[in-house]
mmCIF file of C-alpha atoms in Angstrom:
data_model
loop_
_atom_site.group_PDB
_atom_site.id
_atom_site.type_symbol
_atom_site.label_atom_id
_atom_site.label_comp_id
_atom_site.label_asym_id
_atom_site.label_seq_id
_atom_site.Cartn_x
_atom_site.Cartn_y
_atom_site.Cartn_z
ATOM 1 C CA UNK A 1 -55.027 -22.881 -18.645
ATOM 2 C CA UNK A 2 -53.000 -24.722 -21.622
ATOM 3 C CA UNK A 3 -52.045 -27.631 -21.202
ATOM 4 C CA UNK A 4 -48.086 -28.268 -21.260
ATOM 5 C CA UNK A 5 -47.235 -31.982 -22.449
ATOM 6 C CA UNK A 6 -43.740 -33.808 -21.213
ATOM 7 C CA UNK A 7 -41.113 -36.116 -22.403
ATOM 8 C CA UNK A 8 -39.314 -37.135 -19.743
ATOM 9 C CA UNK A 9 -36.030 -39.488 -20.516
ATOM 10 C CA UNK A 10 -34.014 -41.407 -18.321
ATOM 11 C CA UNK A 11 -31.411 -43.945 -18.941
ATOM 12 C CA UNK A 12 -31.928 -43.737 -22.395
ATOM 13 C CA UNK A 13 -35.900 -43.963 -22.435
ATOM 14 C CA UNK A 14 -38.649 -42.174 -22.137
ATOM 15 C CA UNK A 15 -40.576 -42.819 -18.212
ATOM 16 C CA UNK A 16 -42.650 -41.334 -15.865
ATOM 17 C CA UNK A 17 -40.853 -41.791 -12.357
ATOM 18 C CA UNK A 18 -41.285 -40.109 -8.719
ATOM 19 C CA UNK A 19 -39.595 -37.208 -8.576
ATOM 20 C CA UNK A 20 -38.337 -37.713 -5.353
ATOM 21 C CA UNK A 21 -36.975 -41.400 -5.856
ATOM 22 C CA UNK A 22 -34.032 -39.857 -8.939
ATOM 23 C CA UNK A 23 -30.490 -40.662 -7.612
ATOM 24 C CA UNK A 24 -27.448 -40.319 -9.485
ATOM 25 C CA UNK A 25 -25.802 -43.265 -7.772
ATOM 26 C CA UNK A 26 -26.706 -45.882 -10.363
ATOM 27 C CA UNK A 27 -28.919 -43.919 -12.176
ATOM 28 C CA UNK A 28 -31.739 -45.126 -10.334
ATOM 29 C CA UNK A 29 -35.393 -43.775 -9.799
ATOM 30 C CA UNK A 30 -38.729 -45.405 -9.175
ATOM 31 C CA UNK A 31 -40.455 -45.902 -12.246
ATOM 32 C CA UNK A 32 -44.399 -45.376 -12.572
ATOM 33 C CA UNK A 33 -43.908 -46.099 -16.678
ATOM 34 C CA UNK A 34 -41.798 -46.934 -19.153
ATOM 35 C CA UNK A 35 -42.452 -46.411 -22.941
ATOM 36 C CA UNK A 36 -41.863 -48.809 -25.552
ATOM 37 C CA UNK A 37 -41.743 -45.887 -27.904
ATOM 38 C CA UNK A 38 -39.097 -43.582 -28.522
ATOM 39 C CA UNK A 39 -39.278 -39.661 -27.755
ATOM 40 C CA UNK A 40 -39.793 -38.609 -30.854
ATOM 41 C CA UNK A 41 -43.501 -40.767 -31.112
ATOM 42 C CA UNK A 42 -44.417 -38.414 -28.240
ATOM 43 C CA UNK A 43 -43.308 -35.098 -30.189
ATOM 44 C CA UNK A 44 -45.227 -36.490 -33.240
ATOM 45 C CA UNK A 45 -48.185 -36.931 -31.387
ATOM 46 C CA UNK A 46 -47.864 -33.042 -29.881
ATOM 47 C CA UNK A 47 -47.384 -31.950 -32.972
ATOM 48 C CA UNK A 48 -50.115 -33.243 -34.425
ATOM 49 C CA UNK A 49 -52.253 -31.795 -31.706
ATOM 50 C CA UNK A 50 -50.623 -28.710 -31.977
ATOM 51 C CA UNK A 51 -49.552 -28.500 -28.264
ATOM 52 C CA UNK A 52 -47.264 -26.376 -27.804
ATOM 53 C CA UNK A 53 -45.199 -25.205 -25.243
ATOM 54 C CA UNK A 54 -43.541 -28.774 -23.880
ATOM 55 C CA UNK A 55 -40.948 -29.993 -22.108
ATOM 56 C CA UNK A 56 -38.552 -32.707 -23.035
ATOM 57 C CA UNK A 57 -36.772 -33.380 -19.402
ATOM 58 C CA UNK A 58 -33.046 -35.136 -19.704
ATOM 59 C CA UNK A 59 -32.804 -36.902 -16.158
ATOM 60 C CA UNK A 60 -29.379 -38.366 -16.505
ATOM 61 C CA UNK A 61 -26.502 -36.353 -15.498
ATOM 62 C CA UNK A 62 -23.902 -35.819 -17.869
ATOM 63 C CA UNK A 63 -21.416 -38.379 -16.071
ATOM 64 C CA UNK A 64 -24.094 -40.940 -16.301
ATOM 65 C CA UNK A 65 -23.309 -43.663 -18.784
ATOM 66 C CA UNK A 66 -26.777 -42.975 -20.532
ATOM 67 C CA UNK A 67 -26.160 -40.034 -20.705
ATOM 68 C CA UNK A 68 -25.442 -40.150 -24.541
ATOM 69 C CA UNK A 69 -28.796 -42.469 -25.536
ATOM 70 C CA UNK A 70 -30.253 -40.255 -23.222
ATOM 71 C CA UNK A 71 -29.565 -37.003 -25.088
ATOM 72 C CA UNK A 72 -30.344 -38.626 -28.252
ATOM 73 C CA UNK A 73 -33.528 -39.225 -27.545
ATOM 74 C CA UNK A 74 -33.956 -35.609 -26.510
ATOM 75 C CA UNK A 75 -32.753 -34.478 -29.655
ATOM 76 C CA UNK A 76 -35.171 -36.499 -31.699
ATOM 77 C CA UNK A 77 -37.995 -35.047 -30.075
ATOM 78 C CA UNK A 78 -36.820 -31.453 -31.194
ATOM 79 C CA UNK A 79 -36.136 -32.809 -34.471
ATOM 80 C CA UNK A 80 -39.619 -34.262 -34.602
ATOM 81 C CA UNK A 81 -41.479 -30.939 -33.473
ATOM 82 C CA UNK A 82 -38.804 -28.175 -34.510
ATOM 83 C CA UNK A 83 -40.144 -25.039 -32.299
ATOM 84 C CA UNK A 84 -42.897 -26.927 -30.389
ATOM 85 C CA UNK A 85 -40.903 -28.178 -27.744
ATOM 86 C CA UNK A 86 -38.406 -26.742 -24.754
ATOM 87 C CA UNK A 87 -36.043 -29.325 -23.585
ATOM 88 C CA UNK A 88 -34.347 -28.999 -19.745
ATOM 89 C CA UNK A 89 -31.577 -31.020 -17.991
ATOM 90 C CA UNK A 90 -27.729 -30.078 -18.121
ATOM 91 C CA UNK A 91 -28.580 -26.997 -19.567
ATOM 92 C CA UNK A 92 -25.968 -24.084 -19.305
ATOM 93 C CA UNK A 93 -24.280 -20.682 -21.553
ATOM 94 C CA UNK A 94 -22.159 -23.545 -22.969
ATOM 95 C CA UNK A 95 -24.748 -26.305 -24.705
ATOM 96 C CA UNK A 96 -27.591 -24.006 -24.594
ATOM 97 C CA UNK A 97 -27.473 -22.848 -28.654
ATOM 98 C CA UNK A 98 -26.834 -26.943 -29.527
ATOM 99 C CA UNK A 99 -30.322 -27.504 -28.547
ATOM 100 C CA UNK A 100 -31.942 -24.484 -29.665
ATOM 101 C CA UNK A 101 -30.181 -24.932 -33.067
ATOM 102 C CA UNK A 102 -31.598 -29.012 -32.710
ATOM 103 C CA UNK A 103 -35.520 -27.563 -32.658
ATOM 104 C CA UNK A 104 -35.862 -26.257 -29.101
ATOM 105 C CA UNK A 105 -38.097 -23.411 -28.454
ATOM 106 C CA UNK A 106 -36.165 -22.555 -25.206
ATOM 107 C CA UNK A 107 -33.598 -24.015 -23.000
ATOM 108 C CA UNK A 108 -35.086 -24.896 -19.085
ATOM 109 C CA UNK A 109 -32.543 -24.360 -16.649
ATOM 110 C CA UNK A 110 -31.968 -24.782 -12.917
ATOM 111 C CA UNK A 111 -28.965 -25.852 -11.488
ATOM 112 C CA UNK A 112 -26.541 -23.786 -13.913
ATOM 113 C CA UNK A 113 -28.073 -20.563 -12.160
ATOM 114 C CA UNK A 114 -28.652 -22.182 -8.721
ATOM 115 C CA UNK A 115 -25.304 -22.954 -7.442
ATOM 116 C CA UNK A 116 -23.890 -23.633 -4.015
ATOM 117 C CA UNK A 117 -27.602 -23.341 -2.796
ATOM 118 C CA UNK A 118 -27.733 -19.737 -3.862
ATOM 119 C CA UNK A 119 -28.799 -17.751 -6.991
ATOM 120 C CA UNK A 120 -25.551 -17.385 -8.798
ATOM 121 C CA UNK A 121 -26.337 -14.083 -10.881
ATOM 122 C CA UNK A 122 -23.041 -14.268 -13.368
ATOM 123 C CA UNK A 123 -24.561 -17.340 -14.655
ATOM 124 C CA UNK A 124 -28.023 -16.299 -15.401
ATOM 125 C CA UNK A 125 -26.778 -12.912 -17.109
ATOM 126 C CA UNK A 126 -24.594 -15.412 -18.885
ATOM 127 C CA UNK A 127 -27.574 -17.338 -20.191
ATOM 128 C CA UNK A 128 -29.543 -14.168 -20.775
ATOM 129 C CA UNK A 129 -27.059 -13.260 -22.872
ATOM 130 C CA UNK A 130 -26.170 -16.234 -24.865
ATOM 131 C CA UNK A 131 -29.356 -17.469 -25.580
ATOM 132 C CA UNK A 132 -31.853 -14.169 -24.854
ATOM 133 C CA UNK A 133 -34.422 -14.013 -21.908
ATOM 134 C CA UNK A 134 -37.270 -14.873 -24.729
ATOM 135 C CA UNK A 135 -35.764 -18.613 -25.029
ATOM 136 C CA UNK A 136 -34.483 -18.932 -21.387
ATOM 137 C CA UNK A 137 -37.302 -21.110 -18.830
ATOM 138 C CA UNK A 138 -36.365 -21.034 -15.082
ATOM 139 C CA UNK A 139 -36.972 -24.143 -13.576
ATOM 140 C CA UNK A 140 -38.108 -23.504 -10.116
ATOM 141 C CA UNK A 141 -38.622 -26.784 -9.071
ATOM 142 C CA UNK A 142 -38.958 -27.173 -5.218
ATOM 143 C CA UNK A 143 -39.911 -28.966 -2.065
ATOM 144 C CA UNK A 144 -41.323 -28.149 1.360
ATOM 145 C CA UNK A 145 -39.602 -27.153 4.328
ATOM 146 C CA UNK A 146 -41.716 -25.801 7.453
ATOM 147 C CA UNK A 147 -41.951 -22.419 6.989
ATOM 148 C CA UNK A 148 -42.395 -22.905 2.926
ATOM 149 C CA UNK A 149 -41.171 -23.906 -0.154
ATOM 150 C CA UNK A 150 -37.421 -23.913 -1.585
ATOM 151 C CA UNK A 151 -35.857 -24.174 -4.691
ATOM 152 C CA UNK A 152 -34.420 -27.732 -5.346
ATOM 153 C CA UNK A 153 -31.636 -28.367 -7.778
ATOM 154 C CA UNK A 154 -29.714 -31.452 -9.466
ATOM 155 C CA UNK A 155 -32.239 -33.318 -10.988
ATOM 156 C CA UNK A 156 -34.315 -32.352 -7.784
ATOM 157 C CA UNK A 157 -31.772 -34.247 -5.094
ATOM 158 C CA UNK A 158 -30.188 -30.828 -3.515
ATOM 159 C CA UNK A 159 -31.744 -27.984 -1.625
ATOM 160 C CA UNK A 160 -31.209 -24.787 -1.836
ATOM 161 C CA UNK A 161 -31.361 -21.902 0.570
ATOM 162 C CA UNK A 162 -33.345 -19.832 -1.946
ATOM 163 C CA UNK A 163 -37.139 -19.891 -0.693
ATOM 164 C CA UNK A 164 -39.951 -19.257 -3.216
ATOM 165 C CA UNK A 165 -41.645 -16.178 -2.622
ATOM 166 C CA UNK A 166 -43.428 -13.906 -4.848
ATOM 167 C CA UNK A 167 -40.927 -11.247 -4.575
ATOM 168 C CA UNK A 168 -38.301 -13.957 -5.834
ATOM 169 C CA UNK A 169 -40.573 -14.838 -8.204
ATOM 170 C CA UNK A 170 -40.894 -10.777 -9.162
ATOM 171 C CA UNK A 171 -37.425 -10.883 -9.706
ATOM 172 C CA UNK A 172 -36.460 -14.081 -11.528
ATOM 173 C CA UNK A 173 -39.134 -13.015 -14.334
ATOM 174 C CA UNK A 174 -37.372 -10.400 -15.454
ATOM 175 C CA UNK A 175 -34.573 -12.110 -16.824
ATOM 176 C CA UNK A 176 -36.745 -15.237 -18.488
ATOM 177 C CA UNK A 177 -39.371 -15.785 -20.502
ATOM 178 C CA UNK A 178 -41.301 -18.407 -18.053
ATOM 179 C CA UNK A 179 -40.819 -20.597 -15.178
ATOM 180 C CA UNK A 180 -41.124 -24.265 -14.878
ATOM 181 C CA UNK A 181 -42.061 -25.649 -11.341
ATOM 182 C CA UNK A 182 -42.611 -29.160 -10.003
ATOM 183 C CA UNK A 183 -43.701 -29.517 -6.323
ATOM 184 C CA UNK A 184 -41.533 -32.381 -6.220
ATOM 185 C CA UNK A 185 -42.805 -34.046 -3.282
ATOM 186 C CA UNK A 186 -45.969 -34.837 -4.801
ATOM 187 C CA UNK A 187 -44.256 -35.424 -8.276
ATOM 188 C CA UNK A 188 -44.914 -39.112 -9.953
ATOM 189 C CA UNK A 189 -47.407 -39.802 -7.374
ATOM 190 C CA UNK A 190 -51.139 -38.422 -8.990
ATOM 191 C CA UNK A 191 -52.282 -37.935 -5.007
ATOM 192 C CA UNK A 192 -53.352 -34.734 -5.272
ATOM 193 C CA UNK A 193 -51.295 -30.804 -6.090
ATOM 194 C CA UNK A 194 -49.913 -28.837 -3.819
ATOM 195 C CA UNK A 195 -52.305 -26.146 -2.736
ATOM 196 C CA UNK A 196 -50.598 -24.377 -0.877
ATOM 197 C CA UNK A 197 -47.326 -23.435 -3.922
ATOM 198 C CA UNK A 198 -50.392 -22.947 -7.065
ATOM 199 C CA UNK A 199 -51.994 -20.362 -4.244
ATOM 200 C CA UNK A 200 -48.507 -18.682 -4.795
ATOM 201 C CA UNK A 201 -47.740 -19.323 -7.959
ATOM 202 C CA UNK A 202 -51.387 -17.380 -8.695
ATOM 203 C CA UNK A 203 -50.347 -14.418 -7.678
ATOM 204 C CA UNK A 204 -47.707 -14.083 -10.704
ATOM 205 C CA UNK A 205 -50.734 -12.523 -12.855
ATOM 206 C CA UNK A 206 -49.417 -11.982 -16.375
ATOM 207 C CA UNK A 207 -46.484 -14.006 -16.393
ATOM 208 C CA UNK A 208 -46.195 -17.817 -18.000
ATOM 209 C CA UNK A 209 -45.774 -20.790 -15.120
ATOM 210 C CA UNK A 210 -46.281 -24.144 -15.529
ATOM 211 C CA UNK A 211 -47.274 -26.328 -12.540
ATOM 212 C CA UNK A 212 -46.103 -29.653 -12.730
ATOM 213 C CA UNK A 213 -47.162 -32.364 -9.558
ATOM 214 C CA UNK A 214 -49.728 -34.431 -8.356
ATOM 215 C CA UNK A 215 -52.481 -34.206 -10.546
ATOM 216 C CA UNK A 216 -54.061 -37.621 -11.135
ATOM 217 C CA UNK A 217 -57.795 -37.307 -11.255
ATOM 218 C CA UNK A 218 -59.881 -34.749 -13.288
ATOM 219 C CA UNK A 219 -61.257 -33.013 -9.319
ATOM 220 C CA UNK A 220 -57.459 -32.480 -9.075
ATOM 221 C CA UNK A 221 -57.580 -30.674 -12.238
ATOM 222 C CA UNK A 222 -60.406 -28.509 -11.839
ATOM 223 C CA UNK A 223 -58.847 -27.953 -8.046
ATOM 224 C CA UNK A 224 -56.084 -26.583 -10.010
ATOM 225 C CA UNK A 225 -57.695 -24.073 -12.062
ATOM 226 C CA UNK A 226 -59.776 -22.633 -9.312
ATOM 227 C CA UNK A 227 -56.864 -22.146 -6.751
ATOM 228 C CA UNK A 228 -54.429 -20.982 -9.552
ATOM 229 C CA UNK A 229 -57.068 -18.583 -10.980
ATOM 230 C CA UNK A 230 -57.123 -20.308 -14.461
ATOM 231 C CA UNK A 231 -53.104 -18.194 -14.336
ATOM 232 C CA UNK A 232 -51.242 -21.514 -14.433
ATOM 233 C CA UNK A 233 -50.586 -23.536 -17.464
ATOM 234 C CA UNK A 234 -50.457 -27.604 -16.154
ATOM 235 C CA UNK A 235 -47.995 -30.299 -16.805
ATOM 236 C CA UNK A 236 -49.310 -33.857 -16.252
ATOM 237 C CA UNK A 237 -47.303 -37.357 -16.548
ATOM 238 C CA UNK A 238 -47.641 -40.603 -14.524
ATOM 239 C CA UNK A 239 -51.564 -40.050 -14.169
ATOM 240 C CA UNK A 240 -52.223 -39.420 -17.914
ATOM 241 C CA UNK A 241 -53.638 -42.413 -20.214
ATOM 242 C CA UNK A 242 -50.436 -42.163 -22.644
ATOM 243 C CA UNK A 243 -47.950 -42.911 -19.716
ATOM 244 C CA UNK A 244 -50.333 -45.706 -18.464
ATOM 245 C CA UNK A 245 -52.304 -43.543 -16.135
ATOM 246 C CA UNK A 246 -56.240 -43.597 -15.711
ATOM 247 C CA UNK A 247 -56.933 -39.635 -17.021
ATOM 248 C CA UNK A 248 -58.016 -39.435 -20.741
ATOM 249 C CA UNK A 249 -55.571 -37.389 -22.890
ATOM 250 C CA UNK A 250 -58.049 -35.852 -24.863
ATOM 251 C CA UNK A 251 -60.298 -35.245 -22.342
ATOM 252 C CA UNK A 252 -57.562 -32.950 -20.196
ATOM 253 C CA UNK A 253 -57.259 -31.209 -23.373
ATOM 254 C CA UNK A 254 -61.086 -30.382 -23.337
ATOM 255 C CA UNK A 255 -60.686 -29.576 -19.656
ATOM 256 C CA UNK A 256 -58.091 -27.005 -19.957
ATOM 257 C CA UNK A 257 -59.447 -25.292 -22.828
ATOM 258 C CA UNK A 258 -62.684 -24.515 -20.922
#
């Protein structure tokens, strides 16, 4: 298990909020931290760790009136830690090669390919061929319905009809490199992961997926890596000591290495 650190940016600055709480509508969202640094301190620090592998998350939509400080940020963390970082949020065939040309290791994309709550296939062999499946992350963010999970898009507000299953899964890999996946109910709120979507991420054997959602104590962590089969790489935010939460940063480090 590596794992995968985050810079998430909204309204201009760098937060950890609850996923569900985002709304366009006066770019609001319930805020678990707020940094006094800028994005770039954050890529510094993963840099000088030599973590790999991150995501820098842009949470304002492009209409948004932060979006511009917003996307500034992101591109000083890319500047900061050319190659370390992949950076999701907006992403599509058109803006793609500005941030991979700005320091991005890949581009993380979800609503560009997931469009009128289906898979929209012209876009994705768009991307694919634009930016190459070795720099493309799916973002397969989702929430829970009754009979499973489903994909969410825009910034995590929309459903989609497109349920998570491992032959979607199957499928989706072979035009990425990866897959990024929040279980977005429990996002922002360190009360524990979903067991229920790592069981099912787990059986991707082989292929890169990074869980991001709910961890907030160390049994969470160790939860994770049993019921994910040490297959799935780990994002953590609000419940992490540099975001202001109680869970040692170098000590997760430790713990995923084991």
């Amino acid at each position: 298990m590596k794992f995968r650190p985050c810079i998430d940016i909204h309204n201009g600055k760098v937060k950890q909020i609850v996923g569900s709480s985002l709304n366009d509508i006066g770019d609001q969202a319930k805020e678990n931290f707020v940094a006094e640094q800028d994005a770039s301190f954050y890529a510094r620090l993963y840099k000088r760790h030599e973590i790999s592998g991150g995501h820098v998350i842009l949470l304002n939509s492009k209409d948004s009136q932060y979006y511009p400080e917003t996307k500034r940020q992101a591109l000083l963390a890319l500047s900061a830690y050319p190659g370390g970082l992949q950076v999701g949020g907006g992403m599509n065939a058109e803006n793609a090669c500005e941030f991979l040309t700005a320091g991005a290791s890949h581009v993380i994309v979800t609503s560009y390919v997931f469009r009128d709550g289906h898979i929209y296939y012209e876009n994705l062999e768009k991307l694919v061929t634009t930016v190459g499946k070795k720099r493309l992350t799916l973002d397969l963010s989702c929430r829970k319905k009754e009979d499973g999970y489903y994909i969410v898009t825009d910034r995590w507000q929309k459903f989609t009809e497109e349920k998570l299953t491992e032959e979607l899964l199957t499928k989706l890999s072979e035009s990425c490199d990866e897959f990024l996946i929040h279980a977005v109910d429990v996002e922002g709120k360190a009360s524990g992961i979903e067991v229920d979507l790592v069981r099912l991420l787990a059986k991707m054997e082989g292929f890169p997926i990074t869980y991001a959602g709910g961890v907030g104590t160390f049994r969470d962590l160790e939860l994770l890596k049993q019921e994910g089969q040490n297959r799935l790489d780990v994002t953590i935010g609000s419940a992490l000591d540099l975001f202001g939460g109680t869970m040692n940063f170098a000590g997760v480090l430790e713990t995923c290495a084991k």
